[in-house]
JSON list of C-alpha atoms in Angstrom, two decimals:
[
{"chain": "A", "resi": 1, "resn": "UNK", "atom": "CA", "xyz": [167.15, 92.63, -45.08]},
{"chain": "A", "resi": 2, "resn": "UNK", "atom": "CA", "xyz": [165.65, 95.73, -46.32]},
{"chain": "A", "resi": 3, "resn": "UNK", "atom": "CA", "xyz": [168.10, 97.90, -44.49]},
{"chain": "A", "resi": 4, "resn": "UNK", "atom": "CA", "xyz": [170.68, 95.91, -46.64]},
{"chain": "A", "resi": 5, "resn": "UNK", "atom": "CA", "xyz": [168.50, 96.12, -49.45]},
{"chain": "A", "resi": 6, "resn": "UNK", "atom": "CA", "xyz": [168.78, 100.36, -48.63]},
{"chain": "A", "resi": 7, "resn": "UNK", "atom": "CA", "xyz": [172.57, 100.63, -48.40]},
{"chain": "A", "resi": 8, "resn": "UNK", "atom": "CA", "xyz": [172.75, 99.12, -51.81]},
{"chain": "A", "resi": 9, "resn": "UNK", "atom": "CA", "xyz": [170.23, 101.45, -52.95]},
{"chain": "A", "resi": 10, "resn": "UNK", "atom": "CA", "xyz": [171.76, 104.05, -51.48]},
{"chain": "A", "resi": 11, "resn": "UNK", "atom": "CA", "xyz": [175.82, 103.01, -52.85]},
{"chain": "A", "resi": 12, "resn": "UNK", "atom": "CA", "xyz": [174.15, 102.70, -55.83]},
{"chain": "A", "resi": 13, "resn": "UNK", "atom": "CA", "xyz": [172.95, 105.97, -55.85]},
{"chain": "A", "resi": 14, "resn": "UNK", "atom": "CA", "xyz": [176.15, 107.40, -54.90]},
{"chain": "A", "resi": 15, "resn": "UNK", "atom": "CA", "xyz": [178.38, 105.20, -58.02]},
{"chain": "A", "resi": 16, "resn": "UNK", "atom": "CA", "xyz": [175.12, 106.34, -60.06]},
{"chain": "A", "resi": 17, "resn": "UNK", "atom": "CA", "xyz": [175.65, 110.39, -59.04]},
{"chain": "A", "resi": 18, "resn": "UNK", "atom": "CA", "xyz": [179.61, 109.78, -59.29]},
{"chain": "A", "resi": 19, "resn": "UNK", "atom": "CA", "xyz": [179.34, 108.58, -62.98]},
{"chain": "A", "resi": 20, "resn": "UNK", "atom": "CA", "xyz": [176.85, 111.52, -63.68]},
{"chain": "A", "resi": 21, "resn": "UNK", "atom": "CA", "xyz": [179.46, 114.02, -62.31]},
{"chain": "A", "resi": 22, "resn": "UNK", "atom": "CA", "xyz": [182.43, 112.05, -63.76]},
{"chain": "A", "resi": 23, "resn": "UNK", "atom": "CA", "xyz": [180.55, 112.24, -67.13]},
{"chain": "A", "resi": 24, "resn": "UNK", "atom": "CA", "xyz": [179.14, 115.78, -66.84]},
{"chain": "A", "resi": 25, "resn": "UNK", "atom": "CA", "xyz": [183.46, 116.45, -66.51]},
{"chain": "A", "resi": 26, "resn": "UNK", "atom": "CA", "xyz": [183.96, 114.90, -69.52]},
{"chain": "A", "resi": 27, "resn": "UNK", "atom": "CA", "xyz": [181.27, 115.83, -71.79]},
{"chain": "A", "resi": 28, "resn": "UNK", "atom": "CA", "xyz": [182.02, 118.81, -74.04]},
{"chain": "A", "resi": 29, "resn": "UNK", "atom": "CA", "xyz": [178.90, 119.93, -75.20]},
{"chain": "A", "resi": 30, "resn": "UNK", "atom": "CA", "xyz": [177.49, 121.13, -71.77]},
{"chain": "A", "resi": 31, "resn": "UNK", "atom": "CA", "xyz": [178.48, 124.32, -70.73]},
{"chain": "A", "resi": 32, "resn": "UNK", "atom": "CA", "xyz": [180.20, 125.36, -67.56]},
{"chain": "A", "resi": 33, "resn": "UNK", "atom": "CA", "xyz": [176.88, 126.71, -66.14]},
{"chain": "A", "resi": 34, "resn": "UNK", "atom": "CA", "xyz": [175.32, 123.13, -66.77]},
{"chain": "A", "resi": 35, "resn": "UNK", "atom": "CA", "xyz": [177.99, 121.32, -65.72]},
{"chain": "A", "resi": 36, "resn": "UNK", "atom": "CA", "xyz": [177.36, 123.44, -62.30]},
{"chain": "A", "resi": 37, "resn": "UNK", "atom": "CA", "xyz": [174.08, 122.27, -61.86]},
{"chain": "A", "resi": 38, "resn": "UNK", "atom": "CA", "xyz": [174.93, 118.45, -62.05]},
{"chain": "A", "resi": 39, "resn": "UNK", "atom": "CA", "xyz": [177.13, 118.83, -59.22]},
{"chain": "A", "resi": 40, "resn": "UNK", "atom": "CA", "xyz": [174.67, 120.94, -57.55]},
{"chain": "A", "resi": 41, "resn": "UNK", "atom": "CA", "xyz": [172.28, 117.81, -57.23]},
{"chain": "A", "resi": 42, "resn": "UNK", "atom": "CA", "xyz": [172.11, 116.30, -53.22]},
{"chain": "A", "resi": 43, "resn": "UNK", "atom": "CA", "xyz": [173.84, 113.27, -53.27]},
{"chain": "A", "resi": 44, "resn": "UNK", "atom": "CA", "xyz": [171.18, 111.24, -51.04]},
{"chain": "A", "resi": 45, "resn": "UNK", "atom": "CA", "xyz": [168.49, 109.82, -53.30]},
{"chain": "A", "resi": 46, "resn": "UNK", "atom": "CA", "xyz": [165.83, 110.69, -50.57]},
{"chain": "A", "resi": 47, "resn": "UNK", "atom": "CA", "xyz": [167.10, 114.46, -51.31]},
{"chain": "A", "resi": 48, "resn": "UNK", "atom": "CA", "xyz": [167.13, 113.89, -55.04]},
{"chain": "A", "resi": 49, "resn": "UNK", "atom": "CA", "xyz": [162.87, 112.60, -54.87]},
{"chain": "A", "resi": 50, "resn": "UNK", "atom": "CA", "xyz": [162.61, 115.81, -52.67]},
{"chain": "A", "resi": 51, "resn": "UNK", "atom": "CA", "xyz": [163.91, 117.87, -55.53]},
{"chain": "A", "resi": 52, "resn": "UNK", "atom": "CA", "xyz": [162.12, 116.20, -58.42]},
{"chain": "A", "resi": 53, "resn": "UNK", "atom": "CA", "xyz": [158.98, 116.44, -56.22]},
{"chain": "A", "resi": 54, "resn": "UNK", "atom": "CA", "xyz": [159.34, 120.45, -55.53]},
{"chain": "A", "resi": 55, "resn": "UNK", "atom": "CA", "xyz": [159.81, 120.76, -59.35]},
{"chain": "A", "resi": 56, "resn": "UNK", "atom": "CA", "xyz": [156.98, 118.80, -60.52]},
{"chain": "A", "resi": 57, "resn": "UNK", "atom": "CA", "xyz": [154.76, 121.17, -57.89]},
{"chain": "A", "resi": 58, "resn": "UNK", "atom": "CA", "xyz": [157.02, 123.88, -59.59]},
{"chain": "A", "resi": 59, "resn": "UNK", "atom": "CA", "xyz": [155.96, 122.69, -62.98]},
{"chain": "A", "resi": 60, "resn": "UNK", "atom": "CA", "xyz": [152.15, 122.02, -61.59]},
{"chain": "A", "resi": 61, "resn": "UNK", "atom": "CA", "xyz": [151.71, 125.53, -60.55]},
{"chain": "A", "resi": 62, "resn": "UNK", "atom": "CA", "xyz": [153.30, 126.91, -64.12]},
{"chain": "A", "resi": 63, "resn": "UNK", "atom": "CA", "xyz": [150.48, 124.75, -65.69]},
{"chain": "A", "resi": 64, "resn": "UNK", "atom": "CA", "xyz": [147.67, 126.86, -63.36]},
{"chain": "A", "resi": 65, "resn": "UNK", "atom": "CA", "xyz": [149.76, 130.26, -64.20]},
{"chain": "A", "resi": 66, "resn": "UNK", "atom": "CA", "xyz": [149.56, 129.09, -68.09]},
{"chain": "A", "resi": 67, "resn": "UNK", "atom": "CA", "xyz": [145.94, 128.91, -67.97]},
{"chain": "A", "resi": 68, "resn": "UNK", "atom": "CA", "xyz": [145.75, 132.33, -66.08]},
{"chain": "A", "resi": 69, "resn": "UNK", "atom": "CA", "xyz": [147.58, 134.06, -69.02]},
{"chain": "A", "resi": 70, "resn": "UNK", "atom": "CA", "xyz": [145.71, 132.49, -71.42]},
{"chain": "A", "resi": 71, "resn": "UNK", "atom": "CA", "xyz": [142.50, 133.39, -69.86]},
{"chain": "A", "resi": 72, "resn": "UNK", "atom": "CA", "xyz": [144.11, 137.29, -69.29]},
{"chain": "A", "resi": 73, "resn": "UNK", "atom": "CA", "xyz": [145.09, 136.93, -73.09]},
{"chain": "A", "resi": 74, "resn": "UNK", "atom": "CA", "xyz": [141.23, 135.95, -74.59]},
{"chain": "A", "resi": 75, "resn": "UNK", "atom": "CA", "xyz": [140.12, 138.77, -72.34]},
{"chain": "A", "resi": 76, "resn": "UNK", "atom": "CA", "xyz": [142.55, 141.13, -73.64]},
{"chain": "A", "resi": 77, "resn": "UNK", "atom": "CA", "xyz": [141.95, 140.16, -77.00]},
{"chain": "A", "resi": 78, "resn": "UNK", "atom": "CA", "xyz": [137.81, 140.73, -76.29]},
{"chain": "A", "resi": 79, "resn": "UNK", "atom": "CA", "xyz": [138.59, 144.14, -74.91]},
{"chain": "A", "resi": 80, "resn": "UNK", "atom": "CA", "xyz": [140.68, 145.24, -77.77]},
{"chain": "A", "resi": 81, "resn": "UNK", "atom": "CA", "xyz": [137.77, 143.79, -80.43]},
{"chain": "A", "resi": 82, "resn": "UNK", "atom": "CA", "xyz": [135.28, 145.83, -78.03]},
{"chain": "A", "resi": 83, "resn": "UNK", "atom": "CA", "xyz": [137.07, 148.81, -78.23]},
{"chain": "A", "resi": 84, "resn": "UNK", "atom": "CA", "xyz": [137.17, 148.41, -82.29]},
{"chain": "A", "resi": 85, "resn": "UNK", "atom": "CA", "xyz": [133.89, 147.96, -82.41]},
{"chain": "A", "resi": 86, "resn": "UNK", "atom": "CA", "xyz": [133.15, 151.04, -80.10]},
{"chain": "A", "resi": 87, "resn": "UNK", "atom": "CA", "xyz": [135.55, 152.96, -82.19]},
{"chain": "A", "resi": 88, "resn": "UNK", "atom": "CA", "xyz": [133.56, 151.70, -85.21]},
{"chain": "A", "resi": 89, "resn": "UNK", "atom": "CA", "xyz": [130.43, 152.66, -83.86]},
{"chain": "A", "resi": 90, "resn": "UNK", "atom": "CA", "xyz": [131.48, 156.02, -82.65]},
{"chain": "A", "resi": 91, "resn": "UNK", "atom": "CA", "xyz": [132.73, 156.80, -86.47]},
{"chain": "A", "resi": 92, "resn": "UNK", "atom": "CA", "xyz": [128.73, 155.86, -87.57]},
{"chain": "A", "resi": 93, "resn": "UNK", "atom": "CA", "xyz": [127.45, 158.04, -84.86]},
{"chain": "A", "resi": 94, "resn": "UNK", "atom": "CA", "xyz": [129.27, 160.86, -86.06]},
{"chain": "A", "resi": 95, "resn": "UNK", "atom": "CA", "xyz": [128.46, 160.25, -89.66]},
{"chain": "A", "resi": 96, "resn": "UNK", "atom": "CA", "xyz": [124.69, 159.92, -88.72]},
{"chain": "A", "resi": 97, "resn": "UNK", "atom": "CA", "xyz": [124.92, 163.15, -86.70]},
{"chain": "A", "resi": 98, "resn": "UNK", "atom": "CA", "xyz": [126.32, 165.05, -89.65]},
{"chain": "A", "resi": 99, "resn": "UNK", "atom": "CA", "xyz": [123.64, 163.85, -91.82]},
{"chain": "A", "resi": 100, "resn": "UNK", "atom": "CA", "xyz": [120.98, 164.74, -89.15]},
{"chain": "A", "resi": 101, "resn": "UNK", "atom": "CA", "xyz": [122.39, 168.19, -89.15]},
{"chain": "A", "resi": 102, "resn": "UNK", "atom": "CA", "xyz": [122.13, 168.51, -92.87]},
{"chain": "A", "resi": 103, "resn": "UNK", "atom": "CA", "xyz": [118.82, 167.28, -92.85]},
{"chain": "A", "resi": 104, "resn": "UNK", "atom": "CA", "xyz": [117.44, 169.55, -89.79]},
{"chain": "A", "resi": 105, "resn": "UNK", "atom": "CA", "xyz": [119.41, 172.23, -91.93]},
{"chain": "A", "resi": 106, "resn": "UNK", "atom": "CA", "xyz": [117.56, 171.84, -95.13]},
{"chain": "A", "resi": 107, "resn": "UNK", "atom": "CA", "xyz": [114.38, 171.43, -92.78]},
{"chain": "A", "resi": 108, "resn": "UNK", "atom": "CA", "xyz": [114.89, 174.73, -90.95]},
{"chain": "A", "resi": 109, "resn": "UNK", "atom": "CA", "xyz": [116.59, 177.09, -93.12]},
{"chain": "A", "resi": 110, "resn": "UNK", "atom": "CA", "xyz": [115.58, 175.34, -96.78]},
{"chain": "A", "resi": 111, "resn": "UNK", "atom": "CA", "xyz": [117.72, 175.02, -99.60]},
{"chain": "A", "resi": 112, "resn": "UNK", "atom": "CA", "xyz": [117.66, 176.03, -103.50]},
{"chain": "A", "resi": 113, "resn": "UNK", "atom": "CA", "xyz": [114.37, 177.06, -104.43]},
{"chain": "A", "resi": 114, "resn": "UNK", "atom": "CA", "xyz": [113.07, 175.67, -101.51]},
{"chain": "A", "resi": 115, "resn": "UNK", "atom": "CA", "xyz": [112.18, 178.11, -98.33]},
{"chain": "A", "resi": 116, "resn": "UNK", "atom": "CA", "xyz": [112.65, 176.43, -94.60]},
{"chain": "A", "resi": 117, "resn": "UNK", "atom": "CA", "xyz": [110.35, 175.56, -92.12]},
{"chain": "A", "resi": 118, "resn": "UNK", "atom": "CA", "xyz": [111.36, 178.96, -90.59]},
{"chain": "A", "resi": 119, "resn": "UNK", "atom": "CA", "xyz": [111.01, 181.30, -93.70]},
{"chain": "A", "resi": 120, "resn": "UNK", "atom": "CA", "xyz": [107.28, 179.87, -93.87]},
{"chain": "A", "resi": 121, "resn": "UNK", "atom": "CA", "xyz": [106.81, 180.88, -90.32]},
{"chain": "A", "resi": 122, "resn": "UNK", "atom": "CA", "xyz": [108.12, 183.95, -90.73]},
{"chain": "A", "resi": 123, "resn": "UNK", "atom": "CA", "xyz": [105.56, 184.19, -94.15]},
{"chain": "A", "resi": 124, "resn": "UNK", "atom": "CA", "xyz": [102.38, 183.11, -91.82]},
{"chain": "A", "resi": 125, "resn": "UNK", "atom": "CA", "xyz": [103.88, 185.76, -89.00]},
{"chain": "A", "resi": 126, "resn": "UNK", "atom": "CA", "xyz": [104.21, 188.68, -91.40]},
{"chain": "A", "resi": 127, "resn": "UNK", "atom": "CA", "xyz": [100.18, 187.71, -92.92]},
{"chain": "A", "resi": 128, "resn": "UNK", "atom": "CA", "xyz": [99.10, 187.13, -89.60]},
{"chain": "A", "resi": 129, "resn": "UNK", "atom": "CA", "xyz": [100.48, 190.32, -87.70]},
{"chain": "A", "resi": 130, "resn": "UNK", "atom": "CA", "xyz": [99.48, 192.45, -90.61]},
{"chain": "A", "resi": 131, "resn": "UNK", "atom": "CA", "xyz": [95.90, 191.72, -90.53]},
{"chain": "A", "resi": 132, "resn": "UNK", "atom": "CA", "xyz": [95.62, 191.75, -86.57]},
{"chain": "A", "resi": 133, "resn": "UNK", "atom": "CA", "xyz": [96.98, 194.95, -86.62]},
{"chain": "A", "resi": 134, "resn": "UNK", "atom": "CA", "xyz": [94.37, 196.11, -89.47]},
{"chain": "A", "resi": 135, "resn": "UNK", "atom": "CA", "xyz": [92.05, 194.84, -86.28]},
{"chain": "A", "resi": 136, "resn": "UNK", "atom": "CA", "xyz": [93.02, 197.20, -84.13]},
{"chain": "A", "resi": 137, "resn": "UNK", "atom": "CA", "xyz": [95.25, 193.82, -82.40]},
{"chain": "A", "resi": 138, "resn": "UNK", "atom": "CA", "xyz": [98.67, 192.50, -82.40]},
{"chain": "A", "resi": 139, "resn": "UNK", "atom": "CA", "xyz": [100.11, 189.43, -83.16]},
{"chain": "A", "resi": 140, "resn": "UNK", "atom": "CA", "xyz": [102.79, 186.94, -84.01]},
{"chain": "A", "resi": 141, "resn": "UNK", "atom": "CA", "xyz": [103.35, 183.77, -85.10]},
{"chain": "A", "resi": 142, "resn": "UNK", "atom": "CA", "xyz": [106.81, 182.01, -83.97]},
{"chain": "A", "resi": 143, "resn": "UNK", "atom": "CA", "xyz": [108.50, 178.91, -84.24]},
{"chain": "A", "resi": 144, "resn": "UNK", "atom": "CA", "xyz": [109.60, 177.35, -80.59]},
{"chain": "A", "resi": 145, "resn": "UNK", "atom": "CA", "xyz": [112.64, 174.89, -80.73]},
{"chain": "A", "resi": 146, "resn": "UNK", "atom": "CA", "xyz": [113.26, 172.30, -78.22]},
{"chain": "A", "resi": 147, "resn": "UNK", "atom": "CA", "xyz": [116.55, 170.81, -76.46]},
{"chain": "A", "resi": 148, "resn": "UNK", "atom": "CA", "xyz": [117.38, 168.19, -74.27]},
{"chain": "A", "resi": 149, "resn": "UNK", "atom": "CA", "xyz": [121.41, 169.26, -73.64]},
{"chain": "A", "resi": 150, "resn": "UNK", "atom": "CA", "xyz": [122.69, 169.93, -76.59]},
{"chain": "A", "resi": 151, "resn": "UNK", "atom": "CA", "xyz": [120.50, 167.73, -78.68]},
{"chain": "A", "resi": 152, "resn": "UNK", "atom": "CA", "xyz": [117.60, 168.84, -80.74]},
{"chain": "A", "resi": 153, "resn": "UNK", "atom": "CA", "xyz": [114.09, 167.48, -79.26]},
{"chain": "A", "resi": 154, "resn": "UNK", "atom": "CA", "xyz": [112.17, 167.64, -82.58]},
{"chain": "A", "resi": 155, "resn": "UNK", "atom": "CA", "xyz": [109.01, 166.28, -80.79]},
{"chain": "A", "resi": 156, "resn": "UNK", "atom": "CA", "xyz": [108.64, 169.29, -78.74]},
{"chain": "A", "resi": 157, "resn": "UNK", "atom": "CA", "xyz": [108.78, 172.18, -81.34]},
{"chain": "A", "resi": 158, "resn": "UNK", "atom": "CA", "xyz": [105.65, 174.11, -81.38]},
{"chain": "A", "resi": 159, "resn": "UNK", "atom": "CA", "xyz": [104.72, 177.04, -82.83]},
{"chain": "A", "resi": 160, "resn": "UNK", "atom": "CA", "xyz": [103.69, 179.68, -80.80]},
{"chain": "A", "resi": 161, "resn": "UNK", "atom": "CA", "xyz": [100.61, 182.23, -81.32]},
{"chain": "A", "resi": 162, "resn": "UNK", "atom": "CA", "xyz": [101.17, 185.38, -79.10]},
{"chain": "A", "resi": 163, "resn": "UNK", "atom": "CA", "xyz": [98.31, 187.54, -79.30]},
{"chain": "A", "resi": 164, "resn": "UNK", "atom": "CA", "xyz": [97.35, 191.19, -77.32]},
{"chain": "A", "resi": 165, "resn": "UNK", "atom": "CA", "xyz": [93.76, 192.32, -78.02]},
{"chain": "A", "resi": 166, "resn": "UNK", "atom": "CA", "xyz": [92.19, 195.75, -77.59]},
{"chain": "A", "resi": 167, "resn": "UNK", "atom": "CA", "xyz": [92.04, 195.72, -73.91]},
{"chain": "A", "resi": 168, "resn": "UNK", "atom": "CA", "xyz": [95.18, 195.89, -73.05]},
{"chain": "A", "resi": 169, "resn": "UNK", "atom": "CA", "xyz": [94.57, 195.10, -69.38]},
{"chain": "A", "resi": 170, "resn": "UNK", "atom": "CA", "xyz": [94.54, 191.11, -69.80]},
{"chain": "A", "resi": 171, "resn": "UNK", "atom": "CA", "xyz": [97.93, 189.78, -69.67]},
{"chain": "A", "resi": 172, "resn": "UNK", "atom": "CA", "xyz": [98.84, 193.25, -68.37]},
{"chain": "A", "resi": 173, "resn": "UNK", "atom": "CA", "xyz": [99.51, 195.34, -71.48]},
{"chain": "A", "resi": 174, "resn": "UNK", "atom": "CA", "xyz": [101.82, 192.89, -73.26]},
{"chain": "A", "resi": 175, "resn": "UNK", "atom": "CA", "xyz": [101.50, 190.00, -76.33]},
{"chain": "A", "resi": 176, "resn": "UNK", "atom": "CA", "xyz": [100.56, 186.50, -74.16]},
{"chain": "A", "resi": 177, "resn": "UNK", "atom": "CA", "xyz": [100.61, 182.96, -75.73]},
{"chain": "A", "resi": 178, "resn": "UNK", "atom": "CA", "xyz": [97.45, 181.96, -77.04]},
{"chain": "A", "resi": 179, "resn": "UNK", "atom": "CA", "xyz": [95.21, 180.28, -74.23]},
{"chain": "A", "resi": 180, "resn": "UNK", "atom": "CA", "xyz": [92.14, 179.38, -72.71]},
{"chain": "A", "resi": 181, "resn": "UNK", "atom": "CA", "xyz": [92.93, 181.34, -69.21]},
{"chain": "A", "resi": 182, "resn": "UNK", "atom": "CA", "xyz": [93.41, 184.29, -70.33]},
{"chain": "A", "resi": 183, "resn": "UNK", "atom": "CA", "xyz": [91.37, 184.91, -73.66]},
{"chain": "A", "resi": 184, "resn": "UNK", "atom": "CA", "xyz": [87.68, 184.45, -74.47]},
{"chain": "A", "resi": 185, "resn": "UNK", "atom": "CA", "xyz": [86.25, 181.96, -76.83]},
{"chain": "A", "resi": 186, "resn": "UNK", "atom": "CA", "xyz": [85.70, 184.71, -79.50]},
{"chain": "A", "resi": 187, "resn": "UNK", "atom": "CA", "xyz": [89.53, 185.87, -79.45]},
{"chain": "A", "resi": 188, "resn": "UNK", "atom": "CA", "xyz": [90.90, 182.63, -79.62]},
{"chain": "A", "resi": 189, "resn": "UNK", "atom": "CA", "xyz": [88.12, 181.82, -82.72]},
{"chain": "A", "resi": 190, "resn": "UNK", "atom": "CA", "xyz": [89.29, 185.19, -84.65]},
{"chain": "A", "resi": 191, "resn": "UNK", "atom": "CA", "xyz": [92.90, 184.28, -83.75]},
{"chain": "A", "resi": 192, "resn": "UNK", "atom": "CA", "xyz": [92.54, 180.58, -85.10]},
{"chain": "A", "resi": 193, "resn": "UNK", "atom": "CA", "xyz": [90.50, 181.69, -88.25]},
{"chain": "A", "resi": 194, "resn": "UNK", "atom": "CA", "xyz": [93.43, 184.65, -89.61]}
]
């Protein structure tokens, strides 16, 4: 009984797939190329449920592959908003550096009217060496600028007091920084006091 319930199945099929191909023929809207593919179809319904089932795993795996470009899309789309925003950044960075420059420009060198932290140096040095050497001494005065690679270091500038008394001999015959080591209480307390 079911094998004759099969056989009709299966003539069935084949009237079913005869009609389709008959009617594929006939109809005048589907191209040649579609008509191709009708008649392409297996005959056996057991290959036709083979077919449908390899292009429903087809269609499964185009789902997965959707959601993969999708994903690769929102991360592209993050990347290019980073980047923006990096760009952005980098355009503040530069405008902050100018104005740091103008400001350490003013700072050092002074503007209208206004003399620079190194003209006053130089001011102090030229008081400072002049009445050393009225001493019998020399001196300077100098301003020491710091830089980590190519950027200023503002917390490290110092000004430097370079000092050679009478005797010569200390710091063998040449101006040394200003220091404990080397010079006595009294030349460090005339230094600091001119």
């Amino acid at each position: 009984e079911a094998e004759e319930e099969a056989q009709r199945l299966l003539r069935a099929a084949e009237i079913l797939k005869r009609d389709l191909d008959e009617a594929a023929s006939k109809c005048d809207t589907l191209t040649e190329e579609e008509k191709e593919i009708f008649r392409s179809f297996p005959d056996e319904i057991e290959e036709l449920e083979k077919e449908i089932s390899l292009i429903r795993e087809d269609i499964g795996r185009l789902g997965v592959a959707n959601n993969r470009l999708r994903e690769l899309e929102q991360c592209r789309a993050q990347i290019k908003e980073l980047q923006e925003k990096v760009g952005d950044g980098a355009d503040v960075m530069n405008i902050h550096r100018e104005k740091m420059q103008a400001i350490k420009t003013k700072w050092l060198d002074g503007d209208e009217g206004q003399p620079g932290l190194r003209k006053i140096i130089e001011t102090v040095d030229q008081a400072f060496s002049q009445m050393f050497q009225e001493m019998g001494n020399t001196g300077q005065v100098k301003l020491k600028e710091a830089k980590i690679g190519e950027e200023d270091d503002f917390i490290h500038y110092s000004l430097e007091i370079l000092v050679m008394f009478r005797n010569a001999d200390i710091g063998g015959g040449k101006m040394n920084q200003l220091n404990g080591k080397l010079h006595s209480g009294g030349e460090r307390s005339v230094t600091i006091m001119l």
